[in-house]
Short mmCIF file of C-alpha atoms in Angstrom, two decimals:
data_model
loop_
_atom_site.label_atom_id
_atom_site.label_comp_id
_atom_site.label_asym_id
_atom_site.label_seq_id
_atom_site.Cartn_x
_atom_site.Cartn_y
_atom_site.Cartn_z
CA MET A 1 43.08 210.45 58.72
CA LYS A 2 43.60 212.15 62.05
CA LYS A 3 41.53 215.06 60.78
CA TYR A 4 38.52 212.81 60.19
CA VAL A 5 38.95 211.12 63.56
CA MET A 6 39.01 214.47 65.33
CA LEU A 7 35.95 215.67 63.39
CA PHE A 8 34.04 212.49 64.22
CA THR A 9 35.02 212.74 67.89
CA PHE A 10 33.97 216.39 68.09
CA THR A 11 30.62 215.62 66.42
CA LEU A 12 29.99 212.78 68.86
CA ILE A 13 30.80 214.97 71.84
CA MET A 14 28.43 217.67 70.57
CA ALA A 15 25.64 215.15 70.02
CA VAL A 16 26.05 213.72 73.50
CA GLY A 17 26.14 217.23 74.93
CA ILE A 18 22.98 218.29 73.12
CA LEU A 19 21.19 215.11 74.21
CA THR A 20 22.31 215.55 77.81
CA TRP A 21 21.18 219.20 77.84
CA GLY A 22 17.82 218.23 76.41
CA ILE A 23 17.27 215.64 79.09
CA PHE A 24 18.39 218.10 81.78
CA SER A 25 16.12 220.82 80.39
CA ARG A 26 13.10 218.51 80.30
CA ASN A 27 13.74 217.38 83.86
CA SER A 28 14.09 220.98 85.11
CA VAL A 29 10.68 222.10 83.73
CA VAL A 30 7.90 221.65 86.29
CA PRO A 31 4.34 220.80 85.11
CA VAL A 32 1.74 223.01 86.78
CA SER A 33 -1.96 223.86 86.70
CA ILE A 34 -3.04 227.47 86.59
CA VAL A 35 -6.04 229.53 87.60
CA LYS A 36 -7.05 232.62 85.68
CA VAL A 37 -7.92 235.25 88.27
CA ASN A 38 -10.61 237.55 86.88
CA PRO A 39 -13.06 239.93 88.62
CA VAL A 40 -16.20 238.05 89.68
CA THR A 41 -19.36 238.65 91.70
CA VAL A 42 -19.25 236.86 95.05
CA GLU A 43 -21.96 236.19 97.61
CA ASN A 44 -22.01 236.03 101.37
CA SER A 45 -24.64 233.64 102.65
CA VAL A 46 -26.06 231.88 105.70
CA THR A 47 -27.24 228.28 105.34
CA CYS A 48 -29.73 226.87 107.83
CA SER A 49 -32.24 224.05 108.00
CA GLY A 50 -35.94 223.80 108.74
CA ARG A 51 -39.21 222.28 107.64
CA VAL A 52 -41.64 222.88 104.78
CA GLU A 53 -45.13 223.95 105.81
CA ARG A 54 -48.20 225.54 104.33
CA VAL A 55 -48.36 229.30 104.56
CA SER A 56 -51.59 229.31 106.55
CA MET A 57 -52.47 226.60 109.06
CA ARG A 58 -54.82 226.64 112.01
CA ASN A 59 -55.18 224.09 114.80
CA VAL A 60 -58.66 223.14 115.94
CA TYR A 61 -59.16 222.34 119.65
CA THR A 62 -62.02 221.11 121.80
CA PRO A 63 -63.07 223.34 124.73
CA SER A 64 -61.97 220.64 127.20
CA ALA A 65 -61.23 216.95 127.38
CA ALA A 66 -64.03 215.29 125.45
CA PHE A 67 -65.50 212.17 123.96
CA VAL A 68 -65.80 212.34 120.16
CA SER A 69 -69.11 210.82 119.21
CA ARG A 70 -69.13 211.61 115.49
CA VAL A 71 -66.57 212.87 112.92
CA PHE A 72 -68.05 214.47 109.81
CA VAL A 73 -64.88 214.97 107.71
CA GLN A 74 -61.92 212.99 106.44
CA LEU A 75 -58.26 213.81 105.85
CA GLY A 76 -57.92 215.83 102.65
CA ASP A 77 -61.48 217.18 102.66
CA LYS A 78 -62.04 220.82 101.73
CA VAL A 79 -64.21 222.62 104.26
CA ALA A 80 -65.93 226.00 104.45
CA GLN A 81 -65.82 228.39 107.36
CA GLY A 82 -68.39 227.32 109.96
CA GLN A 83 -68.77 223.84 108.51
CA PRO A 84 -69.30 221.14 111.20
CA LEU A 85 -66.20 218.99 111.71
CA MET A 86 -67.18 216.73 114.58
CA GLU A 87 -69.59 216.24 117.45
CA ILE A 88 -68.23 215.92 120.98
CA GLN A 89 -69.64 215.26 124.42
CA VAL A 90 -68.37 217.02 127.54
CA PRO A 91 -69.66 217.17 131.12
CA SER A 92 -71.94 220.19 131.46
CA ALA A 93 -70.19 221.45 134.58
CA ASN A 94 -66.87 221.63 132.73
CA THR A 95 -67.99 222.98 129.38
CA GLY A 96 -65.48 225.56 128.16
CA ALA A 97 -62.78 224.61 130.66
CA SER A 98 -60.20 221.87 130.76
CA ASP A 99 -59.68 219.50 133.72
CA SER A 100 -56.22 218.07 134.32
CA SER A 101 -57.74 215.00 135.96
CA ASP A 102 -59.04 213.94 132.56
CA SER A 103 -55.59 212.51 131.82
CA ASP A 104 -56.47 209.54 134.04
CA SER A 105 -59.26 208.41 131.71
CA ASP A 106 -58.74 205.20 129.79
CA GLY A 107 -60.26 206.81 126.71
CA THR A 108 -63.75 205.28 126.68
CA TYR A 109 -67.11 206.92 126.79
CA GLU A 110 -68.02 204.95 129.92
CA SER A 111 -64.90 206.04 131.78
CA LEU A 112 -65.57 209.66 130.84
CA LEU A 113 -69.07 209.44 132.29
CA ASN A 114 -67.87 207.58 135.37
CA GLN A 115 -65.21 210.18 135.98
CA TYR A 116 -67.94 212.78 136.30
CA SER A 117 -70.37 210.46 138.02
CA GLY A 118 -72.78 212.01 140.30
CA GLN A 119 -74.83 214.02 138.71
CA ASN A 120 -73.16 216.08 136.01
CA GLN A 121 -75.02 216.03 132.78
CA VAL A 122 -73.24 215.45 129.47
CA THR A 123 -73.53 218.23 126.88
CA THR A 124 -73.22 217.65 123.14
CA LYS A 125 -71.25 220.30 121.24
CA THR A 126 -70.39 220.70 117.58
CA ILE A 127 -66.85 221.75 116.58
CA THR A 128 -66.84 223.84 113.39
CA SER A 129 -64.12 224.93 110.98
CA PRO A 130 -62.63 228.33 111.92
CA TYR A 131 -62.13 229.19 108.27
CA GLU A 132 -62.11 227.86 104.73
CA GLY A 133 -59.36 225.40 103.87
CA LYS A 134 -58.27 221.80 103.64
CA ILE A 135 -58.06 219.17 106.39
CA THR A 136 -54.33 218.37 106.48
CA SER A 137 -54.31 216.57 109.84
CA LEU A 138 -57.03 214.69 111.70
CA SER A 139 -56.13 213.11 115.02
CA VAL A 140 -59.50 211.76 116.17
CA THR A 141 -61.97 209.07 115.14
CA ASN A 142 -65.55 208.16 115.97
CA GLN A 143 -65.92 206.97 119.58
CA GLY A 144 -62.49 208.40 120.43
CA TYR A 145 -61.28 210.44 123.38
CA VAL A 146 -59.24 213.65 123.20
CA GLN A 147 -57.19 215.31 125.92
CA ALA A 148 -57.53 218.99 126.69
CA GLY A 149 -55.03 221.12 124.75
CA THR A 150 -54.54 218.53 121.99
CA PRO A 151 -55.45 219.67 118.46
CA VAL A 152 -58.09 217.45 116.91
CA ALA A 153 -57.53 218.76 113.38
CA VAL A 154 -55.33 221.09 111.34
CA ILE A 155 -56.91 223.18 108.59
CA SER A 156 -54.61 224.70 105.97
CA ASP A 157 -55.16 227.39 103.40
CA SER A 158 -56.60 225.71 100.32
CA SER A 159 -53.94 227.38 98.15
CA ASP A 160 -50.64 225.64 97.36
CA MET A 161 -48.51 228.37 98.94
CA LEU A 162 -45.62 226.95 100.97
CA GLN A 163 -42.96 228.35 103.28
CA ILE A 164 -39.91 227.12 105.19
CA ARG A 165 -39.72 227.59 108.96
CA LEU A 166 -35.98 227.82 109.69
CA SER A 167 -33.95 227.76 112.88
CA VAL A 168 -31.06 230.23 112.67
CA ASN A 169 -28.28 230.24 115.26
CA GLU A 170 -28.03 233.45 117.27
CA SER A 171 -24.48 234.00 115.97
CA GLN A 172 -25.82 234.39 112.41
CA ILE A 173 -29.18 236.07 112.87
CA SER A 174 -27.79 239.62 112.71
CA GLU A 175 -26.84 239.01 109.06
CA ILE A 176 -30.41 238.14 108.00
CA LYS A 177 -32.95 240.78 106.95
CA PRO A 178 -36.49 240.58 105.50
CA GLY A 179 -36.48 240.68 101.71
CA GLN A 180 -33.20 238.79 101.24
CA LYS A 181 -33.25 236.09 98.57
CA ALA A 182 -32.72 232.41 99.30
CA VAL A 183 -32.06 229.14 97.48
CA ILE A 184 -34.04 226.20 98.90
CA THR A 185 -32.96 222.57 98.56
CA GLY A 186 -33.84 219.27 100.24
CA VAL A 187 -33.39 215.51 100.01
CA GLY A 188 -37.10 215.07 99.28
CA PHE A 189 -36.81 217.27 96.17
CA LYS A 190 -33.12 216.79 95.38
CA ASN A 191 -33.52 217.46 91.66
CA THR A 192 -34.97 220.93 92.18
CA ALA A 193 -33.73 224.14 93.81
CA TYR A 194 -36.47 226.66 94.62
CA ALA A 195 -36.12 230.41 94.98
CA GLY A 196 -37.38 232.03 98.14
CA THR A 197 -37.53 235.30 100.08
CA VAL A 198 -37.10 236.02 103.79
CA LYS A 199 -40.58 237.05 104.97
CA SER A 200 -40.27 237.41 108.72
CA ILE A 201 -37.87 237.03 111.65
CA SER A 202 -39.14 236.10 115.11
CA SER A 203 -38.82 238.77 117.79
CA GLU A 204 -37.81 236.16 120.35
CA ALA A 205 -35.10 233.49 120.56
CA LYS A 206 -35.60 230.02 121.99
CA GLN A 207 -33.47 227.18 123.30
CA VAL A 208 -33.32 223.92 121.36
CA VAL A 209 -31.39 220.70 121.82
CA SER A 210 -29.08 219.77 118.92
CA THR A 211 -26.48 217.07 118.31
CA THR A 212 -23.84 219.37 119.80
CA GLY A 213 -25.88 220.30 122.86
CA GLN A 214 -28.24 223.13 123.64
CA GLU A 215 -28.20 226.17 121.37
CA THR A 216 -30.08 229.41 121.00
CA VAL A 217 -31.94 229.91 117.72
CA VAL A 218 -34.34 232.38 116.13
CA GLU A 219 -37.14 231.30 113.79
CA VAL A 220 -37.05 232.73 110.28
CA ILE A 221 -39.81 232.28 107.69
CA VAL A 222 -38.79 231.98 104.02
CA SER A 223 -41.44 231.82 101.30
CA VAL A 224 -41.20 229.27 98.46
CA GLU A 225 -41.70 230.77 95.01
CA LYS A 226 -43.70 228.67 92.54
CA PRO A 227 -43.59 225.36 94.48
CA GLY A 228 -43.84 222.23 92.36
CA SER A 229 -45.38 218.86 93.08
CA ASP A 230 -42.10 217.46 94.44
CA ILE A 231 -41.90 219.73 97.50
CA LYS A 232 -44.40 218.79 100.19
CA PRO A 233 -45.40 220.07 103.63
CA GLY A 234 -43.46 218.22 106.32
CA TYR A 235 -40.26 217.79 104.28
CA THR A 236 -36.98 218.95 105.76
CA ALA A 237 -35.24 221.66 103.77
CA LYS A 238 -32.12 223.82 103.68
CA ALA A 239 -32.14 227.47 102.74
CA LYS A 240 -29.06 229.34 101.58
CA ILE A 241 -29.91 232.96 102.39
CA ILE A 242 -27.90 235.49 100.35
CA THR A 243 -26.90 238.19 102.85
CA SER A 244 -24.78 240.35 100.49
CA GLN A 245 -23.24 240.48 97.01
CA ASN A 246 -19.97 242.07 95.94
CA GLN A 247 -18.95 242.75 92.35
CA ASN A 248 -15.48 242.91 90.73
CA VAL A 249 -13.79 240.85 93.41
CA LEU A 250 -10.53 238.99 92.67
CA ILE A 251 -10.49 235.50 94.21
CA ALA A 252 -7.37 233.32 94.40
CA PRO A 253 -7.73 229.68 95.51
CA TYR A 254 -6.60 228.92 99.05
CA ASP A 255 -3.86 226.55 97.82
CA ALA A 256 -2.40 229.22 95.55
CA VAL A 257 -1.72 231.74 98.33
CA ARG A 258 1.41 231.26 100.44
CA ALA A 259 3.13 233.23 103.20
CA ASP A 260 6.82 233.58 104.11
CA LYS A 261 8.30 233.47 107.62
CA GLU A 262 7.44 237.12 108.20
CA GLY A 263 3.81 236.50 107.24
CA ASN A 264 4.04 238.28 103.90
CA GLU A 265 1.60 236.69 101.45
CA TYR A 266 2.40 235.90 97.82
CA VAL A 267 1.36 233.87 94.81
CA PHE A 268 3.26 232.57 91.80
CA THR A 269 2.07 234.00 88.52
CA LEU A 270 2.98 232.68 85.09
CA LYS A 271 5.39 235.01 83.22
CA ASP A 272 7.18 233.94 80.01
CA LYS A 273 6.81 230.26 80.97
CA LYS A 274 8.39 230.92 84.36
CA ALA A 275 7.03 231.07 87.88
CA GLN A 276 7.15 234.64 89.17
CA LYS A 277 6.76 235.31 92.88
CA THR A 278 4.17 238.09 93.28
CA PRO A 279 3.41 239.70 96.67
CA VAL A 280 -0.32 240.05 97.42
CA ILE A 281 -2.60 241.27 100.19
CA THR A 282 -5.71 239.25 101.08
CA LYS A 283 -8.84 240.30 102.92
CA ARG A 284 -12.06 238.30 103.15
CA GLU A 285 -12.51 234.55 102.79
CA PHE A 286 -15.09 233.04 100.44
CA ASP A 287 -16.01 229.48 99.49
CA ASP A 288 -13.55 229.49 96.57
CA GLY A 289 -10.61 231.27 98.18
CA PHE A 290 -9.14 234.55 99.42
CA GLU A 291 -10.11 237.98 98.19
CA ILE A 292 -7.01 239.66 96.69
CA THR A 293 -7.01 243.41 97.35
CA SER A 294 -3.46 244.19 96.19
CA GLY A 295 -0.83 242.61 93.93
CA LEU A 296 -3.10 241.40 91.13
CA SER A 297 -5.14 243.48 88.72
CA GLY A 298 -7.13 240.75 87.00
CA ASN A 299 -6.62 238.31 84.13
CA GLU A 300 -3.35 237.00 85.63
CA GLU A 301 -2.52 233.33 85.44
CA VAL A 302 -1.76 232.06 88.94
CA ILE A 303 -0.14 228.67 89.65
CA ALA A 304 -2.80 226.69 91.48
CA ASN A 305 -0.55 224.59 93.73
CA PRO A 306 3.03 225.92 93.78
CA ASP A 307 4.63 223.31 96.04
CA SER A 308 7.21 222.33 93.42
CA VAL A 309 8.18 225.77 92.11
CA SER A 310 10.24 228.75 93.25
CA ASN A 311 10.85 232.16 91.76
CA GLY A 312 12.13 231.74 88.20
CA THR A 313 11.29 228.03 87.83
CA HIS A 314 10.55 227.01 84.24
CA VAL A 315 7.04 225.58 84.07
CA ILE A 316 4.80 223.87 81.57
CA LEU A 317 1.03 223.53 81.70
CA LYS A 318 -0.37 220.12 82.57
CA GLU A 319 -2.32 218.32 79.88
CA GLU A 320 -5.63 218.84 81.64
CA GLY A 321 -5.36 222.55 80.87
CA THR A 322 -6.28 225.51 82.99
CA VAL A 323 -8.78 226.07 85.76
CA SER A 324 -10.84 229.25 85.69
CA SER A 325 -11.89 231.03 88.85
CA ASN A 326 -15.66 231.37 88.99
CA GLY A 327 -15.99 233.04 92.39
#
């Protein structure tokens, strides 16, 4: 009888021990997410904003302040080079020159004549189109008055070629070169990303006022390849200009890279279901993380956020699976 009691007691103790060890083992295994670090191609880029415009535009001016007696065209009309656009009247004594006193006129034909009262005759002149194109802006009407130096019309190339006029901060302009490729996006055409190419860089910088104060910028022109109907002149746009590309680069996410008190960097790789502390050396920073130049050779599984692990910790993959580095 005692033999059976001892056997039963021993079996019970073993069962409790096995159960306790199982619970302890499950509680000591840390769930983690991993990133597979493989060689990728990474890009360096500069992103800046600007405005969409037609490739070729030309402002049309009057020779001086003038009264517009007749307008022969409408917005959207196609015109030929030399075609009459409007008829204006200017004082004969001031034909071909502007007069700053014209700014005091109230904008009527009578006031224009009174301003030059005395004896100046009024000369009628015809303003013609400087070249073939399309009227994309018209700022005058019949019986209207125009100040000197104000464009009365804008004529654009009749083709559908578009470009982006960008403002690039002086701290970034040295990275940009003609011929570099760009990706163009904008809120007005949010469902489309257009390819582009840097065409020209201004030889002079200028001062502009921004939300952070005054800054120095350089204008950069980027062409738009195969523009669709959703991108229109006047829209704001952003251009991501690709300044360089590097192949076979190992990228580890920022959260995966840690440093000890001495500043030595390391990651935790997955080895036989355990976290293994692996020293690394980083170099450049990219959108997705640090470039790893030493310590990893590629195809390693790196613990994405190792806050809860140390060297030798048993780990298990989370149910959502792994995350692959795409550079």
